[in-house]
Coordinates of C-alpha atoms in Angstrom, one line a residue:
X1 CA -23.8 15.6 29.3
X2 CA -22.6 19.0 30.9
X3 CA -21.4 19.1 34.6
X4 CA -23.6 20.2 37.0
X5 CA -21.7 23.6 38.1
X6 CA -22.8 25.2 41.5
X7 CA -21.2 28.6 42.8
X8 CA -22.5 30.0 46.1
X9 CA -21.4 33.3 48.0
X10 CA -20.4 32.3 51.6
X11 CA -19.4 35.4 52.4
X12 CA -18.3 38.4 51.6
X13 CA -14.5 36.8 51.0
X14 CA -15.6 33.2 50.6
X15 CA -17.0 31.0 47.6
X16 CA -17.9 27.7 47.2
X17 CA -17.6 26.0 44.3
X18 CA -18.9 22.7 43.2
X19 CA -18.6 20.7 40.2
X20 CA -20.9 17.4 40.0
X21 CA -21.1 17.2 43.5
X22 CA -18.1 17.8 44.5
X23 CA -16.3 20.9 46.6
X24 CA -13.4 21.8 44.5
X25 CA -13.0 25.2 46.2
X26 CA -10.0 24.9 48.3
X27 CA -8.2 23.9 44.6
X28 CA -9.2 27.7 43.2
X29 CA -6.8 30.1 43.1
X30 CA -9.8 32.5 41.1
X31 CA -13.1 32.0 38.7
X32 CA -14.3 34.5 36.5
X33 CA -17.5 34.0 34.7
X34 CA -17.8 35.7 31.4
X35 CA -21.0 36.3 29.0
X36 CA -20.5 38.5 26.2
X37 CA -23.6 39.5 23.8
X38 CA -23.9 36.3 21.2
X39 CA -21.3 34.2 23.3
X40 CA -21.9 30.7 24.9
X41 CA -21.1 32.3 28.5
X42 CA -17.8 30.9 29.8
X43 CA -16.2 29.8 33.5
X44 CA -12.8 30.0 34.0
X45 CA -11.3 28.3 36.8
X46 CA -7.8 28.8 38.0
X47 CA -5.9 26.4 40.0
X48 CA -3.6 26.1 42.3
X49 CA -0.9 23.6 39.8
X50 CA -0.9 19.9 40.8
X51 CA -4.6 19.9 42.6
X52 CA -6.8 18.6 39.9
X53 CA -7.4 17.3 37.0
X54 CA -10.3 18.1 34.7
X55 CA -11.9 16.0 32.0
X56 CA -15.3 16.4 30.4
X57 CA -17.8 15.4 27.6
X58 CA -19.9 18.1 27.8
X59 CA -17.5 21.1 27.5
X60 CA -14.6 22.2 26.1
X61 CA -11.5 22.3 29.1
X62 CA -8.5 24.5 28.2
X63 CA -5.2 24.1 29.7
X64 CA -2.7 27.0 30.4
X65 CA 0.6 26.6 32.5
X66 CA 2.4 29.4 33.7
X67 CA 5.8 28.8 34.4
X68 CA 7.5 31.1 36.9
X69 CA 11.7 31.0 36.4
X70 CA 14.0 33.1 38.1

């Protein structure tokens, strides 16, 4: 079964998004949403690291770490 994906403008600087019910939009750094010609349409969420953990059955979820050094 797919999750149930809701994103609503608040505002002109402000977005809510919500993922089966639940407000995950203080955990996103961005979102882009992408849909190329042919293409299942994609949404990529960004994180802040250590906020949330994803798992699903109905999609694919990628995971990419950046790791800042200095």
């Amino acid at each position: 079964m797919l999750s149930k994906v809701e994103i609503r403008n608040i505002s002109s600087t402000m977005t809510e998004v919500i993922i089966d019910g639940r407000d995950i939009s203080d955990k996103l750094s961005a979102l882009t949403y992408q849909h190329r010609a042919g293409e299942t349409p994609k949404l990529i969420l960004e994180l802040v690291p250590g906020t949330l953990n994803l798992a699903s059955n109905g999609c694919e979820v990628e995971k990419n770490a950046v790791i800042l050094r200095q």
